[in-house]
Amino acid sequence: MITLHEGGVYLIHGTEIRESYNGVRENAKEGTIAYGILKQHNTAGDMENLKIRFDALTSHDITYVGIIQTARASGLEKFPLPYVLTNCHNSLCAVGGTINEDDHVFGLTAAQKYGGVYVPPMQAVIHQYAREVLAGGGKMILGSDSHTRYGAMGTMAMGEGGPELVKQLLNRTYDIRMPQVVAVYLTGELRPGVGPQDVALAIIGAVFKNGYVKNKVMEFVGPGVANLSMDMRIGIDVMTTETTCLSSIWQTDEKTREYFEIHKRPQDFKALSPASVAWYDGLIEVNLSEIRPMIALPYHPSCAYAIDDFLANAADLLHETEERARVSFGSKVEVDLLSKLRNGKFHVDQGIIAGCAGGGFENICDAADILRGKSIGSGRFTLNVYPASMPVYMELVKNGVFADLLETGAVVKPAFCGPCFGAGDTPANNAFSIRHSTRNFPNREGSKVQEGQISHVALMDARSIAATAANQGVLTSAEYFDGAFSRPKYFFDSRIYENRVFDSHGIADESAELQFGPNIKDWPVMPALTENLLLKVVSEIHDPVTTTDELIPSGETSSYRSNPLKLAGFALSRKDPAYVGRAKEVQAAEIAREKALVAKESIRETFPEAAEAAVEAAEKLGAGEAFIRVGVKAAFAEAAHAFAEAQKICPEAKLADTGIGSTIFAEKPGDGSAREQAASCQKVLGGWANIAREYATKRYRSNLINWGMLPLLVPEGELAFANGDYIFLPGIRKAVEEKQAEISAYAIRGNETTAFTVTLGDLTDDEREIITDGCLINYYKENAAK
């Protein structure tokens, strides 16, 4: 079904795979589609160290406020390239109400003032709008959502944290080393009942755990591409994010051309294919004919099995899933999956077909064909369907598909991303939901482990979800559907967008005033990196992978994404509820240090006054008065003791040049969402670093850097430190500036000190300056002042 080639390969004339070839490999590397697009967008003469300018940007309503606020603080005057602001995450305004709609009004006025595009709530999910209106052959698009993937249209698209979009808005570049390119070589043709999610899950299951495509470009080629409709390609492509690849691109053909013609943009088609000889750094062979309907069990898309294989071994696989859950959740919740297995059948409670992955026209039409004339039943099982855009919605109304679905008992809802990140259709405690959406991470469906509630999501294709719904909640593979798929033709009607979407056509209106709601706050002042750092470890996570959802929850926090201080209070709340309190204690010690420096007296003489002076600042952080008056003194005294131990190691260190901050350790943090708040919330709470064995994604590491946080690395093995220890980094600023390969660190526990070494990995010169300046905002201010 799927074969991974261990080394690089040559692809000859797009159809012949060879491990060796009588040619120059370096020249053959230039034969990939990806190389050509990257070269076209690279503003540097060096093709090893790229400086990319994108053709367009996209953001949604839990990221664009922070991005525009950061850009404003850094000197933004107008959007220098098309920037689409969609409203598909906070759309319902069900949580936060006025807060959310204030963000939307801010977005509209920003599009007017700076010359952007504003897509109102319920019109389209971010990626569907980009596919329908923005993507084009040979283009590059950068989005502040991790599923920014438009490779099927011939567009290389990447999802990154907000600061990377800020750089583009300020006419700066996206700086990366030339990524490796891995071919996904498709052969064969899908069997009836098999859909794009099945293909995607099979690929994710084969490449995620071994990191085969991590931070690389996946290039889809081969004769099997022609056997896939555009909706099928799009559904596979959007899920490449879950492999941890950097981006994706597909060869284009007449079906791609037809897609652009249907969407009234024939000029945006571009023929793309590998050169006659192309070198790939790896190759994934996928025989589409062998793909079977799949299920990705909780709690990751890579936990993928053929549905029939799962049902044949359900008891064992469910037991393994429960055991994994106990490692992650401990005794906080009682996970019960085996009870879903009754009389040899597996019963689910909810089906969802939604968003950028599941809400496509063909997915919903095929689901309706399977369900037509059936009933989902009057029991616990429910089925909700969310088309990806209003043009898709309107066509499904016109051709009668919605009538067929509604007759079965399914519910049709507007374009909304909520089920994908926990802001809609949260299941009951210990309920099992099957979803054609992008992720099934723990808590992402909206449950709250800290309150004793957990539900479980498995990913499946819309067709098998419909087959299960037709069986009233008994898990069923769509492969056993013996009817015909009608595959009606899609007609795109642009009038909805023409009547409702605000498009400035790139013309900025300087007279327009931004409208701020009371919840929209500026970023707090971020300090520059001091000569030395004294960090307290305030959270220690040993899960194999830590997701951004665990670092900053989605769902209920969405309403506060425009309020940095308020949002920071949710940091790690699902994974380590004590984190925020511990971080604030350390931050209070730093505030006391700063006050002591202002007083220009010795620590001992100023300590009482410093603590009292910290009261007002600490109150702004949400600390209670008892904590302030007692806790800040204790925190400062503890830090002062650790600093005294640090001075034994580095006698020349002074309090004036040693910042006090917090850090967390996680084995492999940052899988999943691109949201920058996973890093910025830690910085707002006084964080200065993450320490990890490796970082799950480039985008999370970039977020750390852009918020001035050190992306520290430690090797495998026993840690030299533990939660509650202090870590002293003498000369850290100099180490960053002078590109030291290894950095000396010291763990301080009471009167005991342990030496160890950390590294920073590859950093560009600009990234080093961003870290030393304290964050991207400071970096731009510093450069503007020069």
mmCIF file of N, CA, C and O in Angstrom, residues 76-133:
data_model
loop_
_atom_site.group_PDB
_atom_site.id
_atom_site.type_symbol
_atom_site.label_atom_id
_atom_site.label_comp_id
_atom_site.label_asym_id
_atom_site.label_seq_id
_atom_site.Cartn_x
_atom_site.Cartn_y
_atom_site.Cartn_z
ATOM 1 N N LEU A 76 3.718 49.381 10.703
ATOM 2 C CA LEU A 76 2.862 49.105 9.557
ATOM 3 C C LEU A 76 2.162 50.369 9.061
ATOM 4 O O LEU A 76 1.607 51.132 9.853
ATOM 5 N N GLU A 77 2.176 50.567 7.726
ATOM 6 C CA GLU A 77 1.455 51.675 7.112
ATOM 7 C C GLU A 77 0.347 51.174 6.186
ATOM 8 O O GLU A 77 -0.730 51.747 6.128
ATOM 9 N N LYS A 78 0.621 50.128 5.420
ATOM 10 C CA LYS A 78 -0.399 49.505 4.567
ATOM 11 C C LYS A 78 0.016 48.066 4.290
ATOM 12 O O LYS A 78 1.187 47.718 4.458
ATOM 13 N N PHE A 79 -0.943 47.244 3.889
ATOM 14 C CA PHE A 79 -0.620 45.880 3.514
ATOM 15 C C PHE A 79 0.069 45.908 2.147
ATOM 16 O O PHE A 79 -0.541 46.345 1.160
ATOM 17 N N PRO A 80 1.308 45.437 2.057
ATOM 18 C CA PRO A 80 2.027 45.512 0.786
ATOM 19 C C PRO A 80 1.693 44.380 -0.182
ATOM 20 O O PRO A 80 2.193 44.367 -1.306
ATOM 21 N N LEU A 81 0.879 43.441 0.247
ATOM 22 C CA LEU A 81 0.475 42.308 -0.592
ATOM 23 C C LEU A 81 -0.936 41.911 -0.171
ATOM 24 O O LEU A 81 -1.400 42.303 0.900
ATOM 25 N N PRO A 82 -1.659 41.172 -1.011
ATOM 26 C CA PRO A 82 -3.019 40.777 -0.630
ATOM 27 C C PRO A 82 -3.038 40.044 0.710
ATOM 28 O O PRO A 82 -2.265 39.093 0.909
ATOM 29 N N TYR A 83 -3.904 40.481 1.603
ATOM 30 C CA TYR A 83 -4.028 39.877 2.934
ATOM 31 C C TYR A 83 -5.511 39.649 3.204
ATOM 32 O O TYR A 83 -6.286 40.600 3.287
ATOM 33 N N VAL A 84 -5.890 38.380 3.301
ATOM 34 C CA VAL A 84 -7.284 38.000 3.502
ATOM 35 C C VAL A 84 -7.529 37.699 4.974
ATOM 36 O O VAL A 84 -6.849 36.856 5.570
ATOM 37 N N LEU A 85 -8.508 38.397 5.564
ATOM 38 C CA LEU A 85 -8.901 38.192 6.955
ATOM 39 C C LEU A 85 -10.245 37.480 6.954
ATOM 40 O O LEU A 85 -11.267 38.062 6.579
ATOM 41 N N THR A 86 -10.253 36.213 7.325
ATOM 42 C CA THR A 86 -11.507 35.455 7.368
ATOM 43 C C THR A 86 -12.003 35.347 8.806
ATOM 44 O O THR A 86 -11.266 35.612 9.757
ATOM 45 N N ASN A 87 -13.254 34.941 8.943
ATOM 46 C CA ASN A 87 -13.874 34.887 10.266
ATOM 47 C C ASN A 87 -14.605 33.568 10.414
ATOM 48 O O ASN A 87 -15.829 33.491 10.284
ATOM 49 N N CYS A 88 -13.815 32.517 10.675
ATOM 50 C CA CYS A 88 -14.377 31.175 10.674
ATOM 51 C C CYS A 88 -14.127 30.438 11.990
ATOM 52 O O CYS A 88 -14.517 29.282 12.122
ATOM 53 N N HIS A 89 -13.487 31.076 12.964
ATOM 54 C CA HIS A 89 -13.196 30.430 14.242
ATOM 55 C C HIS A 89 -14.058 30.996 15.373
ATOM 56 O O HIS A 89 -14.693 30.257 16.112
ATOM 57 N N ASN A 90 -14.091 32.319 15.492
ATOM 58 C CA ASN A 90 -14.958 32.945 16.505
ATOM 59 C C ASN A 90 -16.323 33.285 15.925
ATOM 60 O O ASN A 90 -17.055 34.108 16.466
ATOM 61 N N SER A 91 -16.683 32.647 14.839
ATOM 62 C CA SER A 91 -17.850 33.057 14.060
ATOM 63 C C SER A 91 -19.158 33.067 14.836
ATOM 64 O O SER A 91 -19.983 33.955 14.681
ATOM 65 N N LEU A 92 -19.370 32.064 15.667
ATOM 66 C CA LEU A 92 -20.673 31.932 16.334
ATOM 67 C C LEU A 92 -20.907 33.000 17.386
ATOM 68 O O LEU A 92 -22.042 33.306 17.720
ATOM 69 N N CYS A 93 -19.824 33.571 17.913
ATOM 70 C CA CYS A 93 -19.935 34.532 19.017
ATOM 71 C C CYS A 93 -20.727 33.937 20.180
ATOM 72 O O CYS A 93 -21.409 34.649 20.922
ATOM 73 N N ALA A 94 -20.648 32.614 20.312
ATOM 74 C CA ALA A 94 -21.395 31.940 21.377
ATOM 75 C C ALA A 94 -20.676 32.063 22.706
ATOM 76 O O ALA A 94 -21.305 32.042 23.765
ATOM 77 N N VAL A 95 -19.355 32.164 22.663
ATOM 78 C CA VAL A 95 -18.568 32.332 23.876
ATOM 79 C C VAL A 95 -17.861 33.667 23.765
ATOM 80 O O VAL A 95 -17.099 33.901 22.847
ATOM 81 N N GLY A 96 -18.126 34.559 24.677
ATOM 82 C CA GLY A 96 -17.489 35.863 24.617
ATOM 83 C C GLY A 96 -18.341 36.903 23.927
ATOM 84 O O GLY A 96 -18.135 38.101 24.108
ATOM 85 N N GLY A 97 -19.281 36.464 23.099
ATOM 86 C CA GLY A 97 -20.250 37.354 22.489
ATOM 87 C C GLY A 97 -19.678 38.623 21.911
ATOM 88 O O GLY A 97 -19.053 38.632 20.861
ATOM 89 N N THR A 98 -19.877 39.721 22.602
ATOM 90 C CA THR A 98 -19.421 41.029 22.149
ATOM 91 C C THR A 98 -17.929 41.032 21.870
ATOM 92 O O THR A 98 -17.465 41.648 20.914
ATOM 93 N N ILE A 99 -17.178 40.329 22.706
ATOM 94 C CA ILE A 99 -15.726 40.259 22.528
ATOM 95 C C ILE A 99 -15.399 39.783 21.117
ATOM 96 O O ILE A 99 -14.596 40.381 20.406
ATOM 97 N N ASN A 100 -16.041 38.701 20.691
ATOM 98 C CA ASN A 100 -15.752 38.148 19.376
ATOM 99 C C ASN A 100 -16.144 39.109 18.261
ATOM 100 O O ASN A 100 -15.405 39.315 17.310
ATOM 101 N N GLU A 101 -17.335 39.679 18.363
ATOM 102 C CA GLU A 101 -17.785 40.573 17.298
ATOM 103 C C GLU A 101 -16.942 41.842 17.256
ATOM 104 O O GLU A 101 -16.727 42.419 16.185
ATOM 105 N N ASP A 102 -16.418 42.265 18.391
ATOM 106 C CA ASP A 102 -15.479 43.392 18.395
ATOM 107 C C ASP A 102 -14.249 43.069 17.560
ATOM 108 O O ASP A 102 -13.728 43.918 16.831
ATOM 109 N N ASP A 103 -13.775 41.828 17.666
ATOM 110 C CA ASP A 103 -12.628 41.412 16.853
ATOM 111 C C ASP A 103 -12.967 41.492 15.368
ATOM 112 O O ASP A 103 -12.141 41.901 14.546
ATOM 113 N N HIS A 104 -14.184 41.089 15.021
ATOM 114 C CA HIS A 104 -14.590 41.116 13.624
ATOM 115 C C HIS A 104 -14.636 42.553 13.095
ATOM 116 O O HIS A 104 -14.180 42.829 11.978
ATOM 117 N N VAL A 105 -15.173 43.459 13.883
ATOM 118 C CA VAL A 105 -15.227 44.859 13.458
ATOM 119 C C VAL A 105 -13.815 45.425 13.326
ATOM 120 O O VAL A 105 -13.508 46.173 12.395
ATOM 121 N N PHE A 106 -12.941 45.043 14.244
ATOM 122 C CA PHE A 106 -11.537 45.443 14.131
ATOM 123 C C PHE A 106 -10.959 44.951 12.807
ATOM 124 O O PHE A 106 -10.261 45.686 12.098
ATOM 125 N N GLY A 107 -11.261 43.684 12.448
ATOM 126 C CA GLY A 107 -10.748 43.120 11.209
ATOM 127 C C GLY A 107 -11.246 43.874 9.986
ATOM 128 O O GLY A 107 -10.475 44.145 9.050
ATOM 129 N N LEU A 108 -12.536 44.215 9.972
ATOM 130 C CA LEU A 108 -13.090 44.962 8.839
ATOM 131 C C LEU A 108 -12.432 46.330 8.712
ATOM 132 O O LEU A 108 -12.022 46.737 7.614
ATOM 133 N N THR A 109 -12.304 47.046 9.827
ATOM 134 C CA THR A 109 -11.700 48.380 9.762
ATOM 135 C C THR A 109 -10.217 48.295 9.401
ATOM 136 O O THR A 109 -9.689 49.190 8.732
ATOM 137 N N ALA A 110 -9.545 47.217 9.801
ATOM 138 C CA ALA A 110 -8.145 47.032 9.421
ATOM 139 C C ALA A 110 -8.025 46.792 7.914
ATOM 140 O O ALA A 110 -7.110 47.328 7.259
ATOM 141 N N ALA A 111 -8.938 45.978 7.357
ATOM 142 C CA ALA A 111 -8.920 45.738 5.914
ATOM 143 C C ALA A 111 -9.167 47.039 5.154
ATOM 144 O O ALA A 111 -8.563 47.288 4.097
ATOM 145 N N GLN A 112 -10.040 47.885 5.679
ATOM 146 C CA GLN A 112 -10.318 49.176 5.044
ATOM 147 C C GLN A 112 -9.105 50.103 5.141
ATOM 148 O O GLN A 112 -8.702 50.728 4.162
ATOM 149 N N LYS A 113 -8.516 50.174 6.323
ATOM 150 C CA LYS A 113 -7.424 51.121 6.568
ATOM 151 C C LYS A 113 -6.138 50.732 5.843
ATOM 152 O O LYS A 113 -5.438 51.583 5.274
ATOM 153 N N TYR A 114 -5.833 49.433 5.841
ATOM 154 C CA TYR A 114 -4.537 48.995 5.314
ATOM 155 C C TYR A 114 -4.621 48.351 3.933
ATOM 156 O O TYR A 114 -3.592 48.003 3.360
ATOM 157 N N GLY A 115 -5.841 48.180 3.408
ATOM 158 C CA GLY A 115 -5.975 47.657 2.061
ATOM 159 C C GLY A 115 -6.005 46.148 1.967
ATOM 160 O O GLY A 115 -5.239 45.551 1.192
ATOM 161 N N GLY A 116 -6.907 45.514 2.709
ATOM 162 C CA GLY A 116 -6.999 44.060 2.714
ATOM 163 C C GLY A 116 -8.341 43.554 2.240
ATOM 164 O O GLY A 116 -9.155 44.295 1.678
ATOM 165 N N VAL A 117 -8.576 42.263 2.470
ATOM 166 C CA VAL A 117 -9.834 41.594 2.132
ATOM 167 C C VAL A 117 -10.440 41.070 3.416
ATOM 168 O O VAL A 117 -9.735 40.445 4.233
ATOM 169 N N TYR A 118 -11.736 41.306 3.625
ATOM 170 C CA TYR A 118 -12.425 40.873 4.846
ATOM 171 C C TYR A 118 -13.585 39.954 4.465
ATOM 172 O O TYR A 118 -14.492 40.352 3.729
ATOM 173 N N VAL A 119 -13.522 38.718 4.939
ATOM 174 C CA VAL A 119 -14.565 37.732 4.676
ATOM 175 C C VAL A 119 -15.409 37.599 5.946
ATOM 176 O O VAL A 119 -14.926 37.112 6.965
ATOM 177 N N PRO A 120 -16.672 38.045 5.929
ATOM 178 C CA PRO A 120 -17.491 38.040 7.154
ATOM 179 C C PRO A 120 -17.740 36.636 7.692
ATOM 180 O O PRO A 120 -17.545 35.630 6.987
ATOM 181 N N PRO A 121 -18.191 36.541 8.956
ATOM 182 C CA PRO A 121 -18.487 35.243 9.558
ATOM 183 C C PRO A 121 -19.488 34.440 8.736
ATOM 184 O O PRO A 121 -20.397 34.988 8.124
ATOM 185 N N MET A 122 -19.282 33.138 8.734
ATOM 186 C CA MET A 122 -20.152 32.141 8.110
ATOM 187 C C MET A 122 -20.073 32.092 6.594
ATOM 188 O O MET A 122 -20.768 31.299 5.963
ATOM 189 N N GLN A 123 -19.206 32.898 5.989
ATOM 190 C CA GLN A 123 -19.103 32.880 4.533
ATOM 191 C C GLN A 123 -18.219 31.737 4.034
ATOM 192 O O GLN A 123 -18.508 31.133 3.004
ATOM 193 N N ALA A 124 -17.131 31.481 4.746
ATOM 194 C CA ALA A 124 -16.211 30.425 4.301
ATOM 195 C C ALA A 124 -15.199 30.152 5.392
ATOM 196 O O ALA A 124 -14.831 31.051 6.151
ATOM 197 N N VAL A 125 -14.744 28.902 5.475
ATOM 198 C CA VAL A 125 -13.582 28.625 6.308
ATOM 199 C C VAL A 125 -12.362 29.136 5.556
ATOM 200 O O VAL A 125 -12.343 29.210 4.327
ATOM 201 N N ILE A 126 -11.339 29.493 6.295
ATOM 202 C CA ILE A 126 -10.189 30.199 5.741
ATOM 203 C C ILE A 126 -9.604 29.523 4.510
ATOM 204 O O ILE A 126 -9.329 30.170 3.491
ATOM 205 N N HIS A 127 -9.433 28.213 4.555
ATOM 206 C CA HIS A 127 -8.722 27.540 3.471
ATOM 207 C C HIS A 127 -9.592 27.345 2.237
ATOM 208 O O HIS A 127 -9.091 27.348 1.112
ATOM 209 N N GLN A 128 -10.891 27.191 2.437
ATOM 210 C CA GLN A 128 -11.760 27.056 1.273
ATOM 211 C C GLN A 128 -11.821 28.372 0.499
ATOM 212 O O GLN A 128 -11.790 28.381 -0.728
ATOM 213 N N TYR A 129 -11.886 29.484 1.210
ATOM 214 C CA TYR A 129 -11.896 30.773 0.526
ATOM 215 C C TYR A 129 -10.604 30.951 -0.271
ATOM 216 O O TYR A 129 -10.612 31.405 -1.419
ATOM 217 N N ALA A 130 -9.488 30.584 0.346
ATOM 218 C CA ALA A 130 -8.201 30.716 -0.345
ATOM 219 C C ALA A 130 -8.156 29.843 -1.594
ATOM 220 O O ALA A 130 -7.628 30.248 -2.635
ATOM 221 N N ARG A 131 -8.715 28.626 -1.508
ATOM 222 C CA ARG A 131 -8.743 27.749 -2.681
ATOM 223 C C ARG A 131 -9.602 28.359 -3.795
ATOM 224 O O ARG A 131 -9.230 28.349 -4.966
ATOM 225 N N GLU A 132 -10.753 28.884 -3.402
ATOM 226 C CA GLU A 132 -11.714 29.373 -4.383
ATOM 227 C C GLU A 132 -11.293 30.693 -5.019
ATOM 228 O O GLU A 132 -11.607 30.952 -6.181
ATOM 229 N N VAL A 133 -10.593 31.531 -4.275
ATOM 230 C CA VAL A 133 -10.372 32.912 -4.714
ATOM 231 C C VAL A 133 -8.896 33.291 -4.845
ATOM 232 O O VAL A 133 -8.530 34.096 -5.685
#
